[in-house]
Coordinates of C-alpha atoms and ligand atoms in Angstrom, one line a residue:
M1292 CA 115.3 159.5 49.6
E1293 CA 114.5 163.2 49.3
P1294 CA 110.8 164.1 48.7
V1295 CA 109.7 165.8 45.5
L1296 CA 110.0 169.5 46.2
R1297 CA 107.3 171.9 44.9
I1298 CA 109.1 175.1 44.0
N1299 CA 106.6 178.0 43.9
L1300 CA 107.0 181.7 43.1
F1301 CA 107.6 184.3 45.8
I1302 CA 105.8 187.5 45.2
E1303 CA 105.0 190.3 47.6
G1304 CA 106.2 188.5 50.7
Q1305 CA 104.6 185.1 50.1
E1306 CA 104.9 181.9 48.2
V1307 CA 102.4 181.8 45.3
E1308 CA 101.4 179.1 42.8
P1309 CA 101.9 180.0 39.1
S1310 CA 99.0 181.5 37.2
S1311 CA 99.9 179.1 34.4
G1312 CA 99.0 176.2 36.8
S1313 CA 102.0 174.3 35.4
Y1314 CA 105.2 173.0 36.8
I1315 CA 108.4 171.9 35.1
P1316 CA 109.8 168.6 36.5
R1317 CA 113.4 168.6 37.6
T1318 CA 115.3 165.3 37.7
D1319 CA 118.2 164.4 40.0
P1320 CA 121.5 165.0 38.1
G1321 CA 122.9 161.9 40.0
D1322 CA 119.9 159.7 39.0
E1323 CA 117.9 160.9 36.1
S1324 CA 115.1 158.4 36.7
R1325 CA 114.1 160.3 39.8
T1326 CA 112.1 163.6 39.9
I1327 CA 113.3 165.8 42.8
G1328 CA 111.5 169.0 42.1
L1329 CA 108.5 170.6 40.3
V1330 CA 109.4 174.1 39.3
A1331 CA 106.7 176.7 38.8
D1332 CA 106.3 178.0 35.3
G1333 CA 106.0 181.7 36.2
S1334 CA 105.8 183.0 32.6
R1335 CA 102.4 184.6 33.3
D1336 CA 103.5 186.1 36.6
V1337 CA 106.4 188.3 35.6
G1338 CA 104.2 191.4 35.5
A1339 CA 102.8 190.8 39.0
A1340 CA 106.3 190.3 40.4
V1341 CA 107.7 193.4 38.8
D1342 CA 104.6 195.4 39.9
A1343 CA 105.2 194.2 43.5
A1344 CA 108.8 195.3 43.4
R1345 CA 107.9 198.6 41.7
R1346 CA 105.2 199.3 44.4
A1347 CA 107.6 198.5 47.2
F1348 CA 110.2 200.8 45.7
D1349 CA 107.9 203.7 44.8
N1350 CA 106.0 203.6 48.1
N1351 CA 109.2 203.2 50.2
A1352 CA 107.7 200.0 51.7
G1353 CA 108.4 199.8 55.4
G1354 CA 111.0 202.5 54.9
W1355 CA 113.2 200.3 52.8
V1356 CA 114.3 202.9 50.3
S1357 CA 115.0 205.7 52.8
D1358 CA 116.2 203.7 55.9
Y1359 CA 119.7 202.4 55.3
R1360 CA 120.0 201.1 58.9
L1361 CA 117.0 199.0 58.3
R1362 CA 118.6 197.5 55.2
A1363 CA 121.8 196.9 57.1
R1364 CA 119.9 195.1 59.9
V1365 CA 118.0 192.9 57.4
L1366 CA 121.2 191.9 55.5
F1367 CA 123.1 191.1 58.7
K1368 CA 120.2 189.0 59.9
A1369 CA 120.0 187.2 56.6
A1370 CA 123.7 186.3 56.9
E1371 CA 123.0 184.9 60.4
L1372 CA 120.0 182.9 59.1
I1373 CA 121.9 181.5 56.2
R1374 CA 124.6 180.3 58.6
E1375 CA 122.0 178.8 61.0
D1376 CA 120.5 176.8 58.1
L1377 CA 123.8 176.0 56.4
E1378 CA 123.5 172.2 56.3
R1379 CA 119.9 172.2 54.9
L1380 CA 120.8 174.9 52.3
A1381 CA 123.9 173.0 51.3
R1382 CA 122.0 169.7 50.7
L1383 CA 119.4 171.5 48.7
E1384 CA 122.0 173.3 46.6
S1385 CA 123.9 170.1 45.9
L1386 CA 120.9 168.0 45.2
F1387 CA 119.7 170.2 42.4
S1388 CA 123.0 171.3 40.9
G1389 CA 125.1 168.1 41.2
K1390 CA 127.9 169.9 43.0
T1391 CA 129.4 167.9 45.8
I1392 CA 128.0 168.5 49.3
R1393 CA 131.4 169.5 50.5
T1394 CA 131.5 172.3 47.9
S1395 CA 128.2 173.7 49.0
R1396 CA 128.9 173.2 52.7
T1397 CA 132.4 174.7 52.8
S1398 CA 132.3 177.2 50.0
D1399 CA 129.0 178.3 48.4
I1400 CA 126.8 178.7 51.4
P1401 CA 129.3 180.2 53.8
R1402 CA 130.6 182.6 51.1
A1403 CA 127.0 183.7 50.4
A1404 CA 126.6 184.6 54.1
E1405 CA 129.9 186.6 53.9
I1406 CA 128.6 188.5 50.9
M1407 CA 125.4 189.4 52.8
E1408 CA 127.5 190.6 55.7
F1409 CA 129.8 192.6 53.6
Y1410 CA 127.0 194.6 51.9
A1411 CA 125.1 194.9 55.2
G1412 CA 128.1 196.8 56.5
L1413 CA 128.0 199.0 53.4
A1414 CA 124.3 199.9 53.5
D1415 CA 124.8 202.9 55.7
K1416 CA 128.0 204.0 54.0
V1417 CA 126.6 205.0 50.6
L1418 CA 127.8 208.5 50.9
G1419 CA 127.4 211.4 48.6
T1420 CA 129.5 214.5 48.7
G1421 CA 128.8 218.2 49.1
Q1422 CA 130.5 221.5 49.1
I1423 CA 129.8 225.1 49.6
H1424 CA 130.2 226.6 46.2
R1425 CA 132.3 229.7 45.7
T1426 CA 129.0 231.7 45.4
G1427 CA 128.1 230.6 48.9
D1428 CA 125.4 228.2 47.7
L1429 CA 125.4 224.4 48.4
V1430 CA 126.2 221.9 45.7
A1431 CA 125.5 218.3 46.7
V1432 CA 126.1 215.0 45.0
V1433 CA 123.5 212.6 46.2
K1434 CA 123.3 208.9 45.6
Q1435 CA 119.9 207.2 45.2
P1436 CA 118.9 203.6 44.5
V1437 CA 118.2 203.0 40.8
G1438 CA 114.9 201.2 41.4
V1439 CA 113.8 197.7 40.4
V1440 CA 116.6 195.3 39.6
A1441 CA 116.2 192.0 37.7
A1442 CA 118.7 189.4 38.8
I1443 CA 119.1 186.5 36.3
T1444 CA 121.3 183.7 37.5
P1445 CA 122.8 180.4 36.1
W1446 CA 122.7 176.9 37.5
N1447 CA 126.3 176.4 38.5
F1448 CA 126.5 178.6 41.7
P1449 CA 122.8 179.2 42.2
F1450 CA 122.7 180.6 45.8
L1451 CA 126.2 182.2 45.8
I1452 CA 125.7 184.1 42.5
L1453 CA 122.2 185.2 43.5
C1454 CA 123.5 186.6 46.8
R1455 CA 126.4 188.3 45.0
Q1456 CA 124.0 190.0 42.6
V1457 CA 121.3 191.0 45.0
A1458 CA 123.2 191.9 48.3
P1459 CA 124.6 195.1 46.8
A1460 CA 121.3 196.0 45.1
L1461 CA 119.4 195.5 48.4
A1462 CA 122.1 197.4 50.4
A1463 CA 121.6 200.3 47.9
G1464 CA 117.9 200.4 48.6
C1465 CA 116.7 198.8 45.4
T1466 CA 114.0 196.1 45.1
V1467 CA 114.5 192.9 43.2
V1468 CA 112.9 190.3 41.0
A1469 CA 115.1 187.2 40.8
K1470 CA 114.9 184.7 37.9
P1471 CA 117.0 181.6 38.7
S1472 CA 117.8 178.9 36.3
S1473 CA 114.9 176.4 36.1
L1474 CA 117.4 173.6 36.9
T1475 CA 118.3 175.1 40.2
S1476 CA 115.5 177.3 41.5
A1477 CA 115.0 175.9 45.0
S1478 CA 117.6 178.0 46.8
A1479 CA 116.3 181.3 45.3
V1480 CA 113.0 180.7 47.0
E1481 CA 114.8 179.8 50.2
L1482 CA 116.7 183.2 49.9
A1483 CA 113.3 184.9 49.6
K1484 CA 112.1 183.3 52.7
I1485 CA 115.3 184.1 54.6
L1486 CA 115.1 187.8 53.6
S1487 CA 111.5 187.9 54.6
M1488 CA 112.2 186.3 58.0
A1489 CA 115.1 188.8 58.4
G1490 CA 112.6 191.7 58.0
A1491 CA 112.6 192.7 54.4
P1492 CA 109.3 194.4 53.7
K1493 CA 106.9 192.8 51.3
G1494 CA 107.7 193.2 47.7
V1495 CA 111.4 194.0 48.3
F1496 CA 112.6 190.6 47.1
N1497 CA 110.6 188.5 44.6
V1498 CA 111.3 185.3 42.7
V1499 CA 109.8 184.2 39.4
T1500 CA 110.9 180.8 38.2
G1501 CA 110.6 179.3 34.8
G1502 CA 112.1 179.4 31.3
G1503 CA 114.9 181.7 30.1
E1504 CA 113.2 183.4 27.2
T1505 CA 109.7 183.4 28.7
V1506 CA 110.5 184.7 32.2
G1507 CA 113.9 186.2 31.6
G1508 CA 112.9 187.8 28.3
A1509 CA 109.7 189.3 29.9
L1510 CA 111.8 190.8 32.7
I1511 CA 114.1 192.4 30.3
A1512 CA 111.3 193.8 28.2
N1513 CA 109.4 195.2 31.2
E1514 CA 109.6 199.0 31.3
K1515 CA 109.2 199.0 35.1
V1516 CA 112.6 197.3 35.5
D1517 CA 115.5 199.7 35.8
A1518 CA 118.6 197.5 35.9
I1519 CA 119.7 194.0 35.1
N1520 CA 122.4 191.9 36.6
F1521 CA 122.9 188.8 34.5
T1522 CA 125.3 185.9 34.9
G1523 CA 125.3 183.2 32.3
E1524 CA 126.5 182.3 28.8
T1525 CA 128.1 184.9 26.6
T1526 CA 125.5 184.3 23.8
T1527 CA 122.7 184.8 26.2
G1528 CA 124.4 188.0 27.5
K1529 CA 124.7 189.5 24.1
W1530 CA 121.0 188.8 23.5
I1531 CA 120.1 190.4 26.8
L1532 CA 122.3 193.5 26.1
E1533 CA 120.6 194.0 22.8
R1534 CA 117.1 193.7 24.3
A1535 CA 117.8 195.8 27.3
S1536 CA 118.9 198.6 25.1
R1537 CA 115.4 199.0 23.9
T1538 CA 114.4 200.5 27.3
L1539 CA 117.9 201.6 28.1
K1540 CA 118.3 199.6 31.3
R1541 CA 121.6 199.5 33.1
V1542 CA 123.2 196.1 32.6
V1543 CA 125.9 194.1 34.3
L1544 CA 126.9 191.0 32.5
E1545 CA 129.1 188.2 33.9
L1546 CA 129.6 185.7 31.2
G1547 CA 131.8 182.8 30.1
G1548 CA 135.5 182.2 30.7
K1549 CA 138.3 180.1 29.2
N1550 CA 140.8 180.8 31.9
P1551 CA 144.5 180.0 31.6
N1552 CA 146.6 178.7 34.5
I1553 CA 150.1 179.8 33.4
V1554 CA 152.9 177.8 35.0
F1555 CA 156.5 178.9 34.6
D1556 CA 159.5 176.6 35.0
D1557 CA 160.5 178.3 38.3
A1558 CA 157.1 177.6 40.0
D1559 CA 156.5 175.5 43.0
L1560 CA 155.3 172.5 41.0
E1561 CA 153.7 170.6 43.8
R1562 CA 151.5 173.6 44.8
A1563 CA 150.8 174.3 41.1
A1564 CA 149.8 170.7 40.5
N1565 CA 147.3 170.8 43.3
A1566 CA 145.8 174.1 42.2
V1567 CA 145.7 173.2 38.5
T1568 CA 143.7 170.1 39.5
Y1569 CA 141.5 172.0 41.9
G1570 CA 141.1 174.8 39.3
A1571 CA 140.0 172.5 36.6
Y1572 CA 137.7 170.0 38.5
A1573 CA 136.2 171.9 41.4
N1574 CA 132.5 172.3 41.0
N1575 CA 132.7 169.5 38.4
G1576 CA 134.5 171.9 36.1
E1577 CA 131.2 173.7 35.6
S1578 CA 132.5 177.1 36.5
C1579 CA 133.1 180.3 34.6
A1580 CA 136.2 180.6 36.8
A1581 CA 137.6 177.1 36.0
G1582 CA 141.3 177.1 35.1
S1583 CA 140.4 175.0 32.1
R1584 CA 143.6 175.8 30.1
L1585 CA 146.9 174.8 31.5
L1586 CA 149.7 176.7 29.8
V1587 CA 153.0 175.3 31.0
H1588 CA 156.7 176.0 30.3
S1589 CA 158.1 173.3 28.0
R1590 CA 160.9 172.6 30.5
V1591 CA 158.5 171.4 33.2
K1592 CA 155.6 170.3 31.1
E1593 CA 156.1 166.6 31.3
K1594 CA 156.7 166.7 35.0
L1595 CA 153.7 168.9 35.8
V1596 CA 151.3 166.9 33.5
R1597 CA 152.4 163.7 35.2
A1598 CA 151.8 165.3 38.7
V1599 CA 148.3 166.6 37.6
V1600 CA 147.3 163.3 36.0
E1601 CA 148.3 161.4 39.2
R1602 CA 146.1 163.7 41.2
V1603 CA 143.2 163.5 38.7
S1604 CA 143.3 159.7 38.9
R1605 CA 142.7 159.9 42.6
L1606 CA 139.6 162.1 42.3
R1607 CA 136.5 160.2 43.4
V1608 CA 133.5 160.7 41.1
G1609 CA 130.3 160.1 43.0
Y1610 CA 126.8 161.1 44.0
Q1611 CA 126.6 164.7 44.9
L1612 CA 125.4 164.1 48.5
E1613 CA 128.1 161.5 49.3
E1614 CA 130.7 162.9 51.6
S1615 CA 133.4 161.1 49.7
S1616 CA 132.7 162.6 46.3
D1617 CA 135.2 165.0 44.8
V1618 CA 133.4 165.4 41.5
G1619 CA 129.7 165.0 41.2
P1620 CA 127.3 164.4 38.2
L1621 CA 127.0 167.1 35.6
V1622 CA 123.9 169.3 36.0
S1623 CA 121.9 167.7 33.3
R1624 CA 121.9 165.1 30.5
G1625 CA 122.2 167.9 28.0
Q1626 CA 125.3 169.3 29.7
L1627 CA 126.9 165.8 29.9
E1628 CA 126.3 165.3 26.1
K1629 CA 127.7 168.8 25.3
V1630 CA 130.9 168.0 27.3
M1631 CA 131.2 164.6 25.7
E1632 CA 131.0 166.2 22.3
Y1633 CA 134.2 168.1 23.1
V1634 CA 135.9 164.9 24.1
A1635 CA 134.8 163.4 20.7
A1636 CA 136.1 166.6 19.0
A1637 CA 139.5 166.1 20.7
E1638 CA 139.6 162.6 19.3
S1639 CA 138.6 163.7 15.8
E1640 CA 141.2 166.5 15.9
G1641 CA 143.8 163.8 16.7
L1642 CA 144.5 165.1 20.2
K1643 CA 145.9 162.9 23.0
V1644 CA 143.6 162.2 25.9
A1645 CA 146.1 161.9 28.7
Y1646 CA 143.5 160.8 31.3
G1647 CA 139.8 160.0 31.3
G1648 CA 137.6 160.8 28.4
N1649 CA 134.8 158.5 29.1
R1650 CA 131.3 158.6 30.4
L1651 CA 130.8 156.5 33.6
T1652 CA 127.9 154.1 33.1
D1653 CA 128.5 151.1 35.4
G1654 CA 126.6 150.4 38.6
I1655 CA 125.8 153.5 40.6
Y1656 CA 126.8 155.7 37.6
S1657 CA 124.3 154.1 35.2
R1658 CA 121.4 156.6 35.8
G1659 CA 123.3 159.8 36.4
N1660 CA 125.3 162.3 34.4
Y1661 CA 128.8 161.1 35.4
M1662 CA 132.0 161.3 33.4
Q1663 CA 135.7 160.9 34.2
P1664 CA 137.7 164.0 34.8
T1665 CA 139.6 164.4 31.6
V1666 CA 143.0 165.8 30.6
V1667 CA 143.7 166.5 26.9
D1668 CA 147.4 167.0 26.1
D1669 CA 149.2 169.1 23.5
V1670 CA 146.2 171.2 22.5
P1671 CA 147.0 173.8 19.9
P1672 CA 145.5 177.3 20.0
E1673 CA 143.4 176.7 16.9
S1674 CA 141.6 173.8 18.6
K1675 CA 138.0 174.1 19.5
L1676 CA 139.0 172.7 22.9
F1677 CA 141.4 175.6 23.4
Q1678 CA 139.0 178.3 22.2
E1679 CA 135.5 177.3 23.5
E1680 CA 134.1 177.2 27.0
I1681 CA 133.5 173.4 27.7
F1682 CA 131.9 173.9 31.1
G1683 CA 132.8 170.4 32.4
P1684 CA 135.7 168.5 33.9
V1685 CA 138.0 168.8 31.0
L1686 CA 141.5 170.3 31.2
T1687 CA 143.6 171.2 28.1
V1688 CA 147.4 171.4 28.2
T1689 CA 149.5 173.6 25.9
E1690 CA 153.1 174.3 26.3
F1691 CA 155.0 177.6 25.8
S1692 CA 158.7 178.5 25.7
D1693 CA 158.9 182.0 27.0
E1694 CA 157.0 184.8 28.7
D1695 CA 155.8 186.5 25.5
E1696 CA 154.4 183.2 24.2
A1697 CA 152.7 182.5 27.5
V1698 CA 151.0 185.9 27.4
R1699 CA 150.1 185.5 23.7
L1700 CA 148.5 182.1 24.3
A1701 CA 146.7 183.3 27.4
N1702 CA 145.1 186.2 25.5
Q1703 CA 144.3 184.1 22.4
T1704 CA 140.6 183.5 23.1
V1705 CA 137.5 185.8 23.0
Y1706 CA 137.2 185.5 26.8
G1707 CA 139.0 187.4 29.6
L1708 CA 137.5 186.4 32.9
A1709 CA 140.4 185.1 35.1
A1710 CA 143.9 183.7 35.0
G1711 CA 146.5 182.1 37.3
V1712 CA 150.2 182.8 37.1
W1713 CA 152.8 180.5 38.8
S1714 CA 156.4 181.6 39.3
S1715 CA 158.8 182.1 42.1
D1716 CA 160.0 185.3 40.4
L1717 CA 157.3 187.7 41.6
G1718 CA 158.5 190.4 39.2
K1719 CA 157.8 188.2 36.3
A1720 CA 154.5 187.0 37.8
L1721 CA 153.4 190.6 38.2
R1722 CA 154.4 191.5 34.7
V1723 CA 152.4 188.7 33.3
A1724 CA 149.5 189.5 35.5
E1725 CA 149.5 193.0 34.1
R1726 CA 149.6 191.8 30.5
V1727 CA 147.0 189.1 30.7
K1728 CA 143.6 190.4 29.7
A1729 CA 141.4 189.1 32.5
G1730 CA 139.3 190.7 35.2
A1731 CA 140.9 188.6 38.0
V1732 CA 144.5 187.2 38.2
W1733 CA 145.7 184.9 40.9
I1734 CA 149.4 184.7 41.5
N1735 CA 150.7 181.4 43.0
T1736 CA 147.1 180.4 43.9
Y1737 CA 143.9 179.8 42.1
Y1738 CA 140.1 180.3 42.7
T1739 CA 140.3 182.4 45.9
L1740 CA 137.4 184.7 45.4
P1741 CA 136.4 186.6 48.5
V1742 CA 133.9 189.4 48.2
E1743 CA 136.8 191.8 48.6
M1744 CA 138.0 190.7 45.1
P1745 CA 136.3 192.3 42.1
W1746 CA 134.7 189.8 39.8
G1747 CA 133.9 190.4 36.1
G1748 CA 135.4 190.1 32.7
F1749 CA 137.5 191.7 30.0
K1750 CA 136.5 191.2 26.4
Q1751 CA 133.5 188.8 25.8
S1752 CA 133.5 187.7 29.5
G1753 CA 131.3 190.6 30.4
I1754 CA 130.6 194.2 31.4
G1755 CA 130.8 195.6 34.9
R1756 CA 132.0 194.1 38.2
N1757 CA 130.4 192.3 41.0
N1758 CA 131.9 192.1 44.5
T1759 CA 133.7 194.8 46.5
V1760 CA 132.4 198.3 47.2
L1761 CA 132.4 199.0 43.5
A1762 CA 129.4 196.7 42.9
I1763 CA 127.0 198.9 44.8
E1764 CA 127.6 201.8 42.3
H1765 CA 125.7 199.8 39.7
Y1766 CA 122.6 200.2 41.7
L1767 CA 122.9 203.9 42.4
E1768 CA 121.8 206.9 40.5
I1769 CA 123.7 210.1 41.0
K1770 CA 121.9 213.3 41.5
G1771 CA 123.3 216.8 41.7
I1772 CA 121.4 219.2 43.9
Y1773 CA 122.1 222.9 43.8
L1774 CA 120.7 224.9 46.6
D1775 CA 120.6 228.7 46.3
S1776 CA 121.0 229.6 50.0
Q1777 CA 121.9 233.2 49.5
H1778 CA 118.8 234.8 48.1
G1779 CA 121.2 237.4 46.9
P1780 CA 121.1 239.3 43.6
M1781 CA 120.5 237.1 40.6
R1782 CA 123.5 236.5 38.4
P1783 CA 123.9 238.9 35.5
Y1784 CA 122.9 236.2 33.0
Y1785 CA 119.4 236.0 34.6
R1786 CA 119.1 239.8 34.7
I1787 CA 119.6 239.9 30.9
V1788 CA 117.1 237.1 30.4
L1789 CA 114.6 238.6 32.7
G1790 CA 115.2 242.0 31.2
Ligands
LIG678 P1 122.4 180.5 30.5 O1 122.9 181.8 29.8 O2 121.8 179.5 29.6 O3 121.3 180.9 31.5 C1 121.5 181.8 32.6 C2 120.2 182.4 33.1 O4 119.6 183.1 32.0 C3 119.2 181.3 33.4 O5 118.4 181.8 34.5 C4 118.4 181.2 32.1 O6 117.1 180.7 32.4 C5 118.3 182.7 31.7 N1 118.1 182.9 30.3 C6 118.4 182.0 29.3 N2 118.0 182.6 28.1 C7 117.5 183.8 28.4 C8 117.0 184.9 27.6 N3 116.9 184.8 26.3 N4 116.6 186.0 28.2 C9 116.7 186.1 29.6 N5 117.2 185.1 30.4 C10 117.6 184.0 29.8 O7 123.6 180.0 31.3 P2 123.7 178.7 32.2 O8 123.8 177.5 31.3 O9 122.6 178.7 33.2 O10 125.1 178.9 33.0 C11 126.3 178.6 32.4 C12 127.0 179.8 31.8 O11 127.1 180.8 32.8 C13 128.4 179.5 31.4 O12 128.7 180.1 30.1 C14 129.3 180.2 32.5 O13 130.5 180.6 32.1 C15 128.4 181.4 32.8 N6 128.7 181.8 34.2 C16 129.5 183.0 34.3 C17 129.8 183.4 35.6 C18 130.7 184.6 35.8 O14 130.8 185.0 36.9 N7 131.2 185.2 34.8 C19 129.5 182.6 36.7 C20 128.7 181.5 36.5 C21 128.4 181.1 35.2

C-alpha cells in the first residue's frame, strides 16, 4: 500500500507549503476509496512563484541566462538523474494517472530523459547571425531568452509533456513556473527536485499546484509572465489564448485530436491491426495522439475489424501498477462517466458496438474507473463519436471506397493533430500524407514520436510546435544590433537633419 503523498509547491529552490493552508485530496484511479495524495492549493502563491522566476531571470541567477554551457550541463545531468530514478518515477506517474506501469517505465519516463538530453545538446547552439554591412558596419541578429515561461500541463502524460515543454525553454535560458493538472501533480515536483539537484539555480524552475482557473488563470493574467506553453483541451486553449492576448504573451497551444488511422486495401493488415489496436488503447486511449478513428477500405474492412476485435479481446484491463495490465483505470470517475456517455450515445444513435461497451464493476474492478476497451462499428461522419474527442478506450470504425473519400473523411473534423496511413503503395501513402490536415503523419506505423519529430496541430488542434530544434525558437526573442564601427562621415540623411 502506497503512503499518502503530500504534494507541496516548489518555489525558489525549495518545497513550500501553500499559503492557503489547504490541500486537495487525490484518490487512486484504480481504487477510488483510497486517498493517495494531498495536493497543495497554490492559488495564493502564484505571485510568489512568478516573482521568483522573474528575479532569477532578471538577475541572471547563477549565470543561468548568460551561461549556455551551464544550462547544457544542468539538462544533461537532469536526464541522467531521471534515468537513475526511472522505476520510482514510473510508479509515481502510473499511480496518479492510471496509465500502466509498463507505459511509464518503457515510454514516458525514458522519453522524458531523451528530451532533456536533446535540448541539453542544443543549449550552446542557439546561434544568431552577423554580417559586415556594405557600409563596413556590423549588423548582428542576436537571439535572447524571452523571459518567464508558464508551462500548463494535462494529466495524461504529466512528466513527459512537462519535460517537452520546459526543456527547450530552459535550454534557451528562460525561467519557468509549471502548473500541472491537480490530478497528477506529483511528478512535476519531482522534476523540480531533479533540476535543483542537477544544478539549476534557485528560481529557475518553480511549480505551483492547484486548480485550473485559479492557478492557471492567475499565471496567464500575470504581467511578469512572458510566454505560455499550454497542453490540454481545445476549449481551455481557446480561453487561454483570449486571456493571454490581454498582455500579449507568446502562446503555444497543444490541444485535442481526433486522429484517423487510414488503412488501404493493399496494406499489411497484420501490422495494421496491431498498430490500430495499440493506437486506440495505449495510455488507456487517454491520449491526444490516439488513433481513435479507424478509416478502412471497404474491401478489407471486415477482415481488419475482425483482426482488431480479436486483439482487443485479449487486452488485459487491470490495476495500473500490475505488470500484466495492458489497459489501466481511467484517470478519474468524471472521465469514466464522460467516456461512458459516448458509449450510451452510440447506442442511442443506433450504432453497433462490435466489442466492449461496458464498465467493469466486478471484484477488483468494483472500486476503480475501469471499462472495457470498446469498438464501435459503421460510424458515420455526422456521429458525435466521429466528431468529438472521447479521450478514452473507444475506437470508431468507418469505411471508405477510394483515396479521395479517405482524405475527405480524415479531414472532416475540427481537429488536425495526427494521422496514420497504411498502404504498400508508398506513392499513394505519401499523397495521402500530404493531403491530410494534421501536424504529424505516420506511414505504416503509428504513435512513434521521438523528440526529433515535430508535434503540434493544424486547425483546432493547436498553434505552434513542440519537439525538434524548432521548439526552442518559441522561447527566443530576436534582436538586431547595428554597430557603427567606422566613425566615418554621417550619411547624407543625418547631415540634412542635423543641418
Ligand atoms: P484541461 O484543458 O482540462 O487541463 C489542462 C491544464 O490546464 C491543467 O493543468 C488544468 O488545471 C489547466 N487549466 C484548466 N482550466 C484552465 C484555465 N481556465 N486557465 C488556465 N489553466 C487551466 O485538459 P486535461 O483534461 O488535463 O487533458 C486532456 C486534454 O488535453 C485533451 O483534450 C487532450 O487532447 C489534450 N492533450 C493534448 C496534447 C497534445 O499534445 N496536443 C497532449 C495531451 C493532452
